[in-house]
CSV table of C-alpha atoms and ligand atoms in Angstrom, one decimal:
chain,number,residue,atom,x,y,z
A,23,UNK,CA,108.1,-95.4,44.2
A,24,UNK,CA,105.1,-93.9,42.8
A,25,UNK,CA,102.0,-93.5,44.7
A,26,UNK,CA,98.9,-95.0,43.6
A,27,UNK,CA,95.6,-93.4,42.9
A,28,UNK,CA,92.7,-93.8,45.1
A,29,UNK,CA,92.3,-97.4,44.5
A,30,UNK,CA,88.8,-99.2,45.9
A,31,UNK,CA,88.1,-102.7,46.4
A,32,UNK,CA,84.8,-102.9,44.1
A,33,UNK,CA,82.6,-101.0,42.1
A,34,UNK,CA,78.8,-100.9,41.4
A,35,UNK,CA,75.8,-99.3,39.5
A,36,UNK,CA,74.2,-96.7,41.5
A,37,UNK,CA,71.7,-95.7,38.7
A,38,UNK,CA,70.2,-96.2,35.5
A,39,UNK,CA,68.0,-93.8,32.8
A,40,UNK,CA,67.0,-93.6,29.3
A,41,UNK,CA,65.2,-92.1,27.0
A,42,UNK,CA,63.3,-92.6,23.2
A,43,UNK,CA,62.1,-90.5,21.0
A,44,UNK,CA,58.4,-89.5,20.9
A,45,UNK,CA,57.5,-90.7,17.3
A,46,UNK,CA,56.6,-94.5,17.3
A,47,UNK,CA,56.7,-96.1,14.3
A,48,UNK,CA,54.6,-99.5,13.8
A,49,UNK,CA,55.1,-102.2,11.5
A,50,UNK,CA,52.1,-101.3,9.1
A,51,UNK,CA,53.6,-98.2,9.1
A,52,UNK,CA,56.9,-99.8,8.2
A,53,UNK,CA,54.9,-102.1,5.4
A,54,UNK,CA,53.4,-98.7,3.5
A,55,UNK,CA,57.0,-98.1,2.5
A,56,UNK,CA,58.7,-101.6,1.8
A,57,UNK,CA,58.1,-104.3,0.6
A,58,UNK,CA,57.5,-106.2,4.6
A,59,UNK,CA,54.3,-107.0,6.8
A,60,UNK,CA,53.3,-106.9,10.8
A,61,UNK,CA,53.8,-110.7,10.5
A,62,UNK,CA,57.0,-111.1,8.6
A,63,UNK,CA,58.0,-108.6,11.2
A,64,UNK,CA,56.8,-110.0,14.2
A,65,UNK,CA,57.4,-113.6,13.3
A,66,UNK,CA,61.3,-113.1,12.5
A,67,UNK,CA,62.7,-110.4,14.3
A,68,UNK,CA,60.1,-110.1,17.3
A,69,UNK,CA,59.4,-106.5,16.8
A,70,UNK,CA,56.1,-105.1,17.4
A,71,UNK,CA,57.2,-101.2,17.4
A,72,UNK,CA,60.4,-99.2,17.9
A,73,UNK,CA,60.8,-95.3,18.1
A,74,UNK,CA,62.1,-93.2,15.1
A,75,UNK,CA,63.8,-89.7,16.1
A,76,UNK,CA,62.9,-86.4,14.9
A,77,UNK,CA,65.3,-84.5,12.7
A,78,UNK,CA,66.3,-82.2,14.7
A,79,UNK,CA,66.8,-85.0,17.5
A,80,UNK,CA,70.3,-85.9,17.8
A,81,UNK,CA,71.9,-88.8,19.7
A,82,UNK,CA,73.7,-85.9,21.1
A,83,UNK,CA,70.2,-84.9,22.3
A,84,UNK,CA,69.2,-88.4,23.5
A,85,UNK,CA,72.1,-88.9,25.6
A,86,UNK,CA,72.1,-85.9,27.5
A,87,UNK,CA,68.5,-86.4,28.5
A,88,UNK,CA,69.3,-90.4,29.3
A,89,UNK,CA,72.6,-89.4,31.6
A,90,UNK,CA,70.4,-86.7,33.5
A,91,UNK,CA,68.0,-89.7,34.0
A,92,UNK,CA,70.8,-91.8,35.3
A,93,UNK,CA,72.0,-89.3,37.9
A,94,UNK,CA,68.3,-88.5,39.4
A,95,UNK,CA,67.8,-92.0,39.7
A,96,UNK,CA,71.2,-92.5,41.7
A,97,UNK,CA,70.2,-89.7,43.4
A,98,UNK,CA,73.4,-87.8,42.7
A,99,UNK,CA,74.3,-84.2,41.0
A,100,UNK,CA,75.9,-83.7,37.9
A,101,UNK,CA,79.3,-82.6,39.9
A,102,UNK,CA,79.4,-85.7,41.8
A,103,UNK,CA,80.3,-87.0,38.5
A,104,UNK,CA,83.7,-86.7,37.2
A,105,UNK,CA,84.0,-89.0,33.7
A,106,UNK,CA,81.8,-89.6,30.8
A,107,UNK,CA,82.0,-92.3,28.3
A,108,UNK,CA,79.8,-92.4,25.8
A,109,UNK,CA,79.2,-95.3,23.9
A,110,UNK,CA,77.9,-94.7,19.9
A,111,UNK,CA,78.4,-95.9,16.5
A,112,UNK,CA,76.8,-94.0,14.4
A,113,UNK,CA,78.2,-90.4,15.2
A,114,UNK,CA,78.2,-88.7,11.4
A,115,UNK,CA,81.0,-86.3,12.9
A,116,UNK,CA,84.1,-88.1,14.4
A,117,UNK,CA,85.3,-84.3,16.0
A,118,UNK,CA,84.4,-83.2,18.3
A,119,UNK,CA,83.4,-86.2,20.2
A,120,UNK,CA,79.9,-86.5,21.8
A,121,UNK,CA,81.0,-87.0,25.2
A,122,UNK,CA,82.7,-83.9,25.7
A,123,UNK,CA,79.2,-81.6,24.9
A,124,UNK,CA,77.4,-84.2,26.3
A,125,UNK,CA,79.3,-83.4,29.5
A,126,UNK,CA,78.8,-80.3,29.5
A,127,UNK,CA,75.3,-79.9,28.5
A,128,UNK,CA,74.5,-82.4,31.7
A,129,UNK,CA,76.3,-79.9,34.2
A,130,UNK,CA,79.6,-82.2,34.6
A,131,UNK,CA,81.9,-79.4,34.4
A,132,UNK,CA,85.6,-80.4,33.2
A,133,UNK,CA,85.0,-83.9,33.3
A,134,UNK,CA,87.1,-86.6,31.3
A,135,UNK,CA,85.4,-87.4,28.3
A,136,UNK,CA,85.6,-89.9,25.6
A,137,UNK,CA,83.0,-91.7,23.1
A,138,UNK,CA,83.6,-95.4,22.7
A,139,UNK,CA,82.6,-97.2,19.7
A,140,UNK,CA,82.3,-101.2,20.0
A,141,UNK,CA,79.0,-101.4,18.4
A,142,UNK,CA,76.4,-102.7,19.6
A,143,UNK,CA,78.9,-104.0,22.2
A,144,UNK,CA,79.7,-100.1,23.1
A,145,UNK,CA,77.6,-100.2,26.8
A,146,UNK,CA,79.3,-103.4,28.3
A,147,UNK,CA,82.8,-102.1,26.8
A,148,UNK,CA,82.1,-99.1,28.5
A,149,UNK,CA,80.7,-100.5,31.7
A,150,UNK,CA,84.0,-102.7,32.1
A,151,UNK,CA,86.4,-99.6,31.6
A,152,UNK,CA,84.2,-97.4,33.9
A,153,UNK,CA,84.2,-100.0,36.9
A,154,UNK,CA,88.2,-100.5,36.0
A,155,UNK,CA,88.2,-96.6,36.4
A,156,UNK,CA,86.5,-96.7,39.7
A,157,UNK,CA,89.0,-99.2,41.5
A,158,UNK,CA,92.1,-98.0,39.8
A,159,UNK,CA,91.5,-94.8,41.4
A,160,UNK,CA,91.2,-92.8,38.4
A,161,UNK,CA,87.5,-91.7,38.5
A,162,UNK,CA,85.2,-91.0,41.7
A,163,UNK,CA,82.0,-91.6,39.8
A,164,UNK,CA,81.3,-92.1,35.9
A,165,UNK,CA,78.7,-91.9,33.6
A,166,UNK,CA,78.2,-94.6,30.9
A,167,UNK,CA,76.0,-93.4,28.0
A,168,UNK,CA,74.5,-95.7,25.4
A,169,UNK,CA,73.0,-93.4,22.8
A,170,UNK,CA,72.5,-94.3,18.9
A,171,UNK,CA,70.6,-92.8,16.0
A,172,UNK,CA,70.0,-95.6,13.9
A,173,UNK,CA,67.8,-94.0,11.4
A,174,UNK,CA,71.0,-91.6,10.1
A,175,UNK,CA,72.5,-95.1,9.1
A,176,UNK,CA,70.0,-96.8,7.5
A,177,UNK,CA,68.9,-96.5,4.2
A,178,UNK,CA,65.0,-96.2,5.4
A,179,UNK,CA,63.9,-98.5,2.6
A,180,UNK,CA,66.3,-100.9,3.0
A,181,UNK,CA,64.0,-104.2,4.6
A,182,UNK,CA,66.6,-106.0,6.0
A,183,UNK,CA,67.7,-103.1,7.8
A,184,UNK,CA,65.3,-100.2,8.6
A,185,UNK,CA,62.7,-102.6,10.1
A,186,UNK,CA,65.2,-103.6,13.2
A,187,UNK,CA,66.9,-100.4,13.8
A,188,UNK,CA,65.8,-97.6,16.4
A,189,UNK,CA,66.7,-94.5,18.0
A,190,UNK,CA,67.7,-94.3,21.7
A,191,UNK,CA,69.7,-93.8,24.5
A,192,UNK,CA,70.0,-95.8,28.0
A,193,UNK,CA,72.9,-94.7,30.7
A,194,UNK,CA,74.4,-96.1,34.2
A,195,UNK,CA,76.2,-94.2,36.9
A,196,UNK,CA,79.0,-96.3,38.6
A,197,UNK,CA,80.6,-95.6,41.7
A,198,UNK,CA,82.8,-96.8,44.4
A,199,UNK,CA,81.5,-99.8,46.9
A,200,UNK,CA,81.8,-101.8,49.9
A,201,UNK,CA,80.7,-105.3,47.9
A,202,UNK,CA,81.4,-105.9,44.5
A,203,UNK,CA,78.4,-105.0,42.1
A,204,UNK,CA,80.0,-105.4,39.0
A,205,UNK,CA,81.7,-108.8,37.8
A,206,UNK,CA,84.5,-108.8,35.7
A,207,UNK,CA,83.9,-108.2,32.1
A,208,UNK,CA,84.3,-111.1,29.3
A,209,UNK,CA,85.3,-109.3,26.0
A,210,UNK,CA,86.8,-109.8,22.4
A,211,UNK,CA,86.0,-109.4,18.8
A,212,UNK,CA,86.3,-111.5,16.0
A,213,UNK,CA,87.7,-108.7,13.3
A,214,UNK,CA,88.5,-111.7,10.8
A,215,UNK,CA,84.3,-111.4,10.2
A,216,UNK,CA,84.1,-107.6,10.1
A,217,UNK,CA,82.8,-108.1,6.6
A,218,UNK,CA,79.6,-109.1,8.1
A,219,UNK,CA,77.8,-105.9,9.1
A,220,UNK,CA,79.4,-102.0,7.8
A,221,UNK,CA,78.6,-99.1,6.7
A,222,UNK,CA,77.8,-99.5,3.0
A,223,UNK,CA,79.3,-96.5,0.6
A,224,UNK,CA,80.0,-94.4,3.8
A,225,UNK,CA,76.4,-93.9,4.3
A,226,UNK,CA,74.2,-97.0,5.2
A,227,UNK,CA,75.1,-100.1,7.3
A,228,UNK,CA,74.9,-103.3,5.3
A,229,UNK,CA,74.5,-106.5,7.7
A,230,UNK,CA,74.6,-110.1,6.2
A,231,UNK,CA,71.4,-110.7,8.3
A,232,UNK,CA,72.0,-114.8,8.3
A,233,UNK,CA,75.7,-114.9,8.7
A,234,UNK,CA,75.2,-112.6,12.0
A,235,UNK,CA,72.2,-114.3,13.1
A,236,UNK,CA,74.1,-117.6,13.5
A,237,UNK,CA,77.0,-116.1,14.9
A,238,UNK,CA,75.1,-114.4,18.3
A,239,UNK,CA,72.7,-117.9,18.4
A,240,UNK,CA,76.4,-119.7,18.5
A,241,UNK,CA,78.8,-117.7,19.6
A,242,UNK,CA,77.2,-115.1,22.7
A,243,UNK,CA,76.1,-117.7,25.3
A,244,UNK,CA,79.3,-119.3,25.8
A,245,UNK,CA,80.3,-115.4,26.2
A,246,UNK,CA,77.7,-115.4,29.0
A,247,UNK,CA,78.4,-118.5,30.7
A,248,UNK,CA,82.3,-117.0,31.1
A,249,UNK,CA,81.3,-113.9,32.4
A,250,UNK,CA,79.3,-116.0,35.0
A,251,UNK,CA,82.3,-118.2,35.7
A,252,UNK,CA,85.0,-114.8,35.7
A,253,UNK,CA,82.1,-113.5,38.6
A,254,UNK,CA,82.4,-116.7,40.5
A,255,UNK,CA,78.6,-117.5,39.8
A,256,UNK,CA,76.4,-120.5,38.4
A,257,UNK,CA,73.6,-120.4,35.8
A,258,UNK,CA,71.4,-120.8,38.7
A,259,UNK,CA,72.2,-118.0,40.6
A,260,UNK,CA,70.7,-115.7,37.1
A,261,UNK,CA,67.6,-113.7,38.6
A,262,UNK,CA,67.7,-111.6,34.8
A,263,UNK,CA,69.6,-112.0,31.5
A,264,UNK,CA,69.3,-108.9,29.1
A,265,UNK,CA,71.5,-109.9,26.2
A,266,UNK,CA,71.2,-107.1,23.5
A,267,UNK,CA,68.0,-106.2,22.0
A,268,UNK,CA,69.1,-107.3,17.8
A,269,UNK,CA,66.3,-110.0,17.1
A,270,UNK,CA,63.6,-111.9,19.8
A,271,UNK,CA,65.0,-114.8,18.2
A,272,UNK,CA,68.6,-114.1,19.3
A,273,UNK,CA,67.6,-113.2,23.1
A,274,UNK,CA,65.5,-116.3,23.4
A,275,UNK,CA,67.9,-119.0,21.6
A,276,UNK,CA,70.8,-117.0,23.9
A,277,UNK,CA,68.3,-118.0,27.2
A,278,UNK,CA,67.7,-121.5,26.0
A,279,UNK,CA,71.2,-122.3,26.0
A,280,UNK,CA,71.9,-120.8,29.2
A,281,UNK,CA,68.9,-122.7,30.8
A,282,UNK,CA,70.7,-126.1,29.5
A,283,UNK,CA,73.2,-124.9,31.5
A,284,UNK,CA,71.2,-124.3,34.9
A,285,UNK,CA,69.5,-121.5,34.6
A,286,UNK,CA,66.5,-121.6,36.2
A,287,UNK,CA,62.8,-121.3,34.5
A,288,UNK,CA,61.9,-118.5,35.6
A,289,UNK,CA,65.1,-116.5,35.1
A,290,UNK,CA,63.4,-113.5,33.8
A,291,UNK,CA,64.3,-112.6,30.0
A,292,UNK,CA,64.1,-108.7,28.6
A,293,UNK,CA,62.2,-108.8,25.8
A,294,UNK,CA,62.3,-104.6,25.5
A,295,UNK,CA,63.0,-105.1,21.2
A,296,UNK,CA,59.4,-106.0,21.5
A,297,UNK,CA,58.7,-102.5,21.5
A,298,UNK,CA,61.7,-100.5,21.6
A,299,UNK,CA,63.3,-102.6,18.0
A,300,UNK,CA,67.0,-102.5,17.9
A,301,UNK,CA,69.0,-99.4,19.3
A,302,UNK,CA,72.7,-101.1,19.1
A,303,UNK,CA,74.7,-99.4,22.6
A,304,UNK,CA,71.6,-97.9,24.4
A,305,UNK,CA,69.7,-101.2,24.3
A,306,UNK,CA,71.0,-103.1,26.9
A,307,UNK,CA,70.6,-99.9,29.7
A,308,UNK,CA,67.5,-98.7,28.1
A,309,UNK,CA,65.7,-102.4,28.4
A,310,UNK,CA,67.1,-102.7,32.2
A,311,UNK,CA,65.5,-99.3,33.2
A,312,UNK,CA,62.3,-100.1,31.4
A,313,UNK,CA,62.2,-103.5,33.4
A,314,UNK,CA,63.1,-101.8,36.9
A,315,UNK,CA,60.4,-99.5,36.1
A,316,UNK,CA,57.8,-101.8,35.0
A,317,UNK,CA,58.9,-103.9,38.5
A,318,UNK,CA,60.7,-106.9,36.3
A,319,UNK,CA,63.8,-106.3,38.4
A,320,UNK,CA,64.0,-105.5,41.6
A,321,UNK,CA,66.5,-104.0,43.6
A,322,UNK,CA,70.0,-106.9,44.4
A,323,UNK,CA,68.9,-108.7,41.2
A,324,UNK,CA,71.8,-111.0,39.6
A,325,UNK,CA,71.6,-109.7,36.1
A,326,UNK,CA,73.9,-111.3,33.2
A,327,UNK,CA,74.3,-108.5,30.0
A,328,UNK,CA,76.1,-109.4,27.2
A,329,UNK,CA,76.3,-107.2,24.0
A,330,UNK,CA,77.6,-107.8,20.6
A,331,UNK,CA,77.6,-106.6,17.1
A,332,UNK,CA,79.7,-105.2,14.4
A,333,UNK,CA,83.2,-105.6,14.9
A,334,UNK,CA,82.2,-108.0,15.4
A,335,UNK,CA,82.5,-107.3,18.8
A,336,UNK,CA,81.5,-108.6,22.3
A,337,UNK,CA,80.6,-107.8,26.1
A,338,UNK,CA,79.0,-109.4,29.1
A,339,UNK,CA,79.5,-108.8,32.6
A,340,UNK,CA,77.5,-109.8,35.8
A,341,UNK,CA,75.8,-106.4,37.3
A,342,UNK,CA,73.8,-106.8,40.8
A,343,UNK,CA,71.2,-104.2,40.1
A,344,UNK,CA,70.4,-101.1,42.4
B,26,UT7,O1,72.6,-105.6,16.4
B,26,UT7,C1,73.7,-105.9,15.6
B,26,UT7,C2,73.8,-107.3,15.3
B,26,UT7,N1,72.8,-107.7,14.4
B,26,UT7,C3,72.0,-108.8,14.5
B,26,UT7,O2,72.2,-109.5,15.5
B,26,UT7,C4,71.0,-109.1,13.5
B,26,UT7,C5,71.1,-110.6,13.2
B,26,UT7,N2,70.3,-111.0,12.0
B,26,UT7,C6,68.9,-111.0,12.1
B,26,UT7,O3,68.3,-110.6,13.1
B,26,UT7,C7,68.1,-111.6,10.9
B,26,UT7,O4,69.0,-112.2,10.1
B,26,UT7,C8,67.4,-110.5,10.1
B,26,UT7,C9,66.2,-110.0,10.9
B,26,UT7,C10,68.3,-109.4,9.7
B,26,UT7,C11,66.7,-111.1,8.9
B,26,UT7,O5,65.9,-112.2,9.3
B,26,UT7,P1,66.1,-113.7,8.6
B,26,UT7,O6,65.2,-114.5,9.3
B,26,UT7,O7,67.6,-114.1,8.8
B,26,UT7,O8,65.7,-113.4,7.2
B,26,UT7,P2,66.5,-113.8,5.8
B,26,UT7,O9,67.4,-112.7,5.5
B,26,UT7,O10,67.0,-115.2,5.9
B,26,UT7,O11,65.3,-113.8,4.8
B,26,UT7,C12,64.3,-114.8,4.8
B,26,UT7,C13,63.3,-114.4,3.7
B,26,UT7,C14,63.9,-114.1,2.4
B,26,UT7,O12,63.0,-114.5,1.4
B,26,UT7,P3,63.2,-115.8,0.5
B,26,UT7,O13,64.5,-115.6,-0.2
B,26,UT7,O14,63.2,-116.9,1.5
B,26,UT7,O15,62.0,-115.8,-0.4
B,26,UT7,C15,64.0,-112.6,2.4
B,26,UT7,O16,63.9,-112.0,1.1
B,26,UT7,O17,62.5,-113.3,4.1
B,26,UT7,C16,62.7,-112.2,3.2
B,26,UT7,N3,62.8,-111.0,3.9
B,26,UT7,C17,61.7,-110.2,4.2
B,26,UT7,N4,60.4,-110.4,4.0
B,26,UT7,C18,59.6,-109.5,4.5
B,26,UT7,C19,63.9,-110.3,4.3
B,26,UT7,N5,63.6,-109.2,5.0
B,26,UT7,C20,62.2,-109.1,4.9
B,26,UT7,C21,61.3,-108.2,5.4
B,26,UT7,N6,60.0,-108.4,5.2
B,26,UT7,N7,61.7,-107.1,6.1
């Protein structure tokens, strides 16, 4: 019979970090270029800001700086670290892969690496492999990058695009545990409406804005509530949803519908598009290390993700943060 791996009973988050670009661009700024306004803006998507990179700033870059964040915060070295997976959908070269120099440029010597594309889905894909990684004994500790540069994609005056997209990168460390700290991940696509956001002419992603809009207000909190259920948890027992950052509208309609199901009032909702705008994989880490920073989330918090996006694609998980 063959012997098993190192299998563990649970796995958990040890650590999160992320990083954004210096340049912040505003809406005015946005409105000097296309035909938009701050209100339009602000009204519809829920964006008051978001951060464009430089062009010598590569999502490459962004990640490495993000991942190095990850591992101070769990208090770890980069060799206590034996995978990367690096979760990105807008890489303009498909070889080599990012994670591999990524790896490397963090100090993880000869680690396994592999980028991961789900879209906007890509960091609670990720997050589900890496903890399935963790217990199945193939990886000690692993490093889940988000990192996207949007503005490589989008045609910059394209309105129904350029004013939600942004530049990025958020990352978690996962490791072995006593108690369980991640919940099972709830995932799936729905490939039959791929049509509905892609890269237009091989250069710049089209989205049917509407289509997809109705789709994540319909379709992402019964995602949620199943993650809840796989984790054996109630609405109630939510201290933080962070559903991806694509439109303030989405997030809140995706926290109504959970509070008609029992989540409590004062379940506290990230709201980091506000001024981050839309960075597809790296929002969902990015907005939960801005929160733990700004003291939003504390320490044993119940927090609900749930990503979606092209593919179309979808994520959630339960994670108890560290
Ligand atoms: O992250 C990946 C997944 N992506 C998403 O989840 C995005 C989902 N979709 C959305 O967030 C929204 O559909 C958008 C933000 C993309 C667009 O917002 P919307 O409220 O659906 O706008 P719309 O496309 O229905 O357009 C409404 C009106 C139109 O004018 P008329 O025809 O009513 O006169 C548009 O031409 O707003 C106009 N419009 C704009 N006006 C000013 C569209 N874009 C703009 C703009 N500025 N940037």
């Amino acid at each position: 019979m063959l012997r098993l791996g190192n299998t563990v009973n649970a796995a958990r988050i040890l650590g999160f970090g992320s990083t954004q670009p210096e340049q912040v661009v505003t809406n005015d700024d946005l409105s000097k270029i296309m035909d938009t306004s701050d209100q339009w803006i602000r009204e519809r998507v829920g964006i008051v800001e978001r951060r464009f990179a430089a062009k010598d700033e590569s999502a490459e870059d962004m990640a490495v700086v993000a991942g190095s964040n990850a591992l101070a915060d769990a208090g770890l070295e980069p060799s206590d670290v034996d995978t990367v997976i690096l979760a990105n959908c807008t890489s303009m070269v498909p070889i080599p892969n990012y994670a591999a120099p990524v790896a490397d440029r963090i100090g993880i010597k000869g680690a396994a690496a592999f980028d991961l594309n789900a879209a906007c889905a890509g960091f609670c894909y990720a997050l589900g492999v890496a903890a399935d990684l963790v217990r199945g004994g193939s990886s000690g500790r692993v490093l889940v990058i988000g990192a996207e540069k949007l503005t490589d994609v989008v045609d910059p005056v394209d309105r129904a695009n350029a004013i939600i997209f942004a530049d990025g990168a958020g990352a978690a460390v996962v490791g072995p545990s006593d108690e369980p700290g991640i919940g099972p991940v709830v995932w799936g696509s729905a490939g039959d409406l791929v049509d509905l956001i892609y890269m237009r002419d091989e250069k710049y992603i089209f989205q049917e804005g509407q289509s997809v809009f109705r789709w994540a207000t319909t379709q992402i909190a019964p995602i949620a509530l199943r993650a809840l259920d796989a984790a054996g948890l109630q609405p109630s027992d939510v201290d933080v949803l962070v559903p991806h950052q694509a439109n303030l509208r989405i997030v809140e309609a995706i926290a109504k519908r959970l509070r008609k199901a029992g989540a409590r009032e004062d379940m506290v909702v990230a709201d980091d598009i506000v001024h981050s705008g839309n960075t597809s994989s790296a929002s969902i880490p990015m907005a939960i290390d801005h929160m733990r920073a700004a003291g939003r989330i504390r320490s044993g918090d119940v927090t609900l993700i749930v990503g979606f996006g092209a593919g179309l694609s979808y994520a959630g998980q339960v994670v108890i943060c560290p």
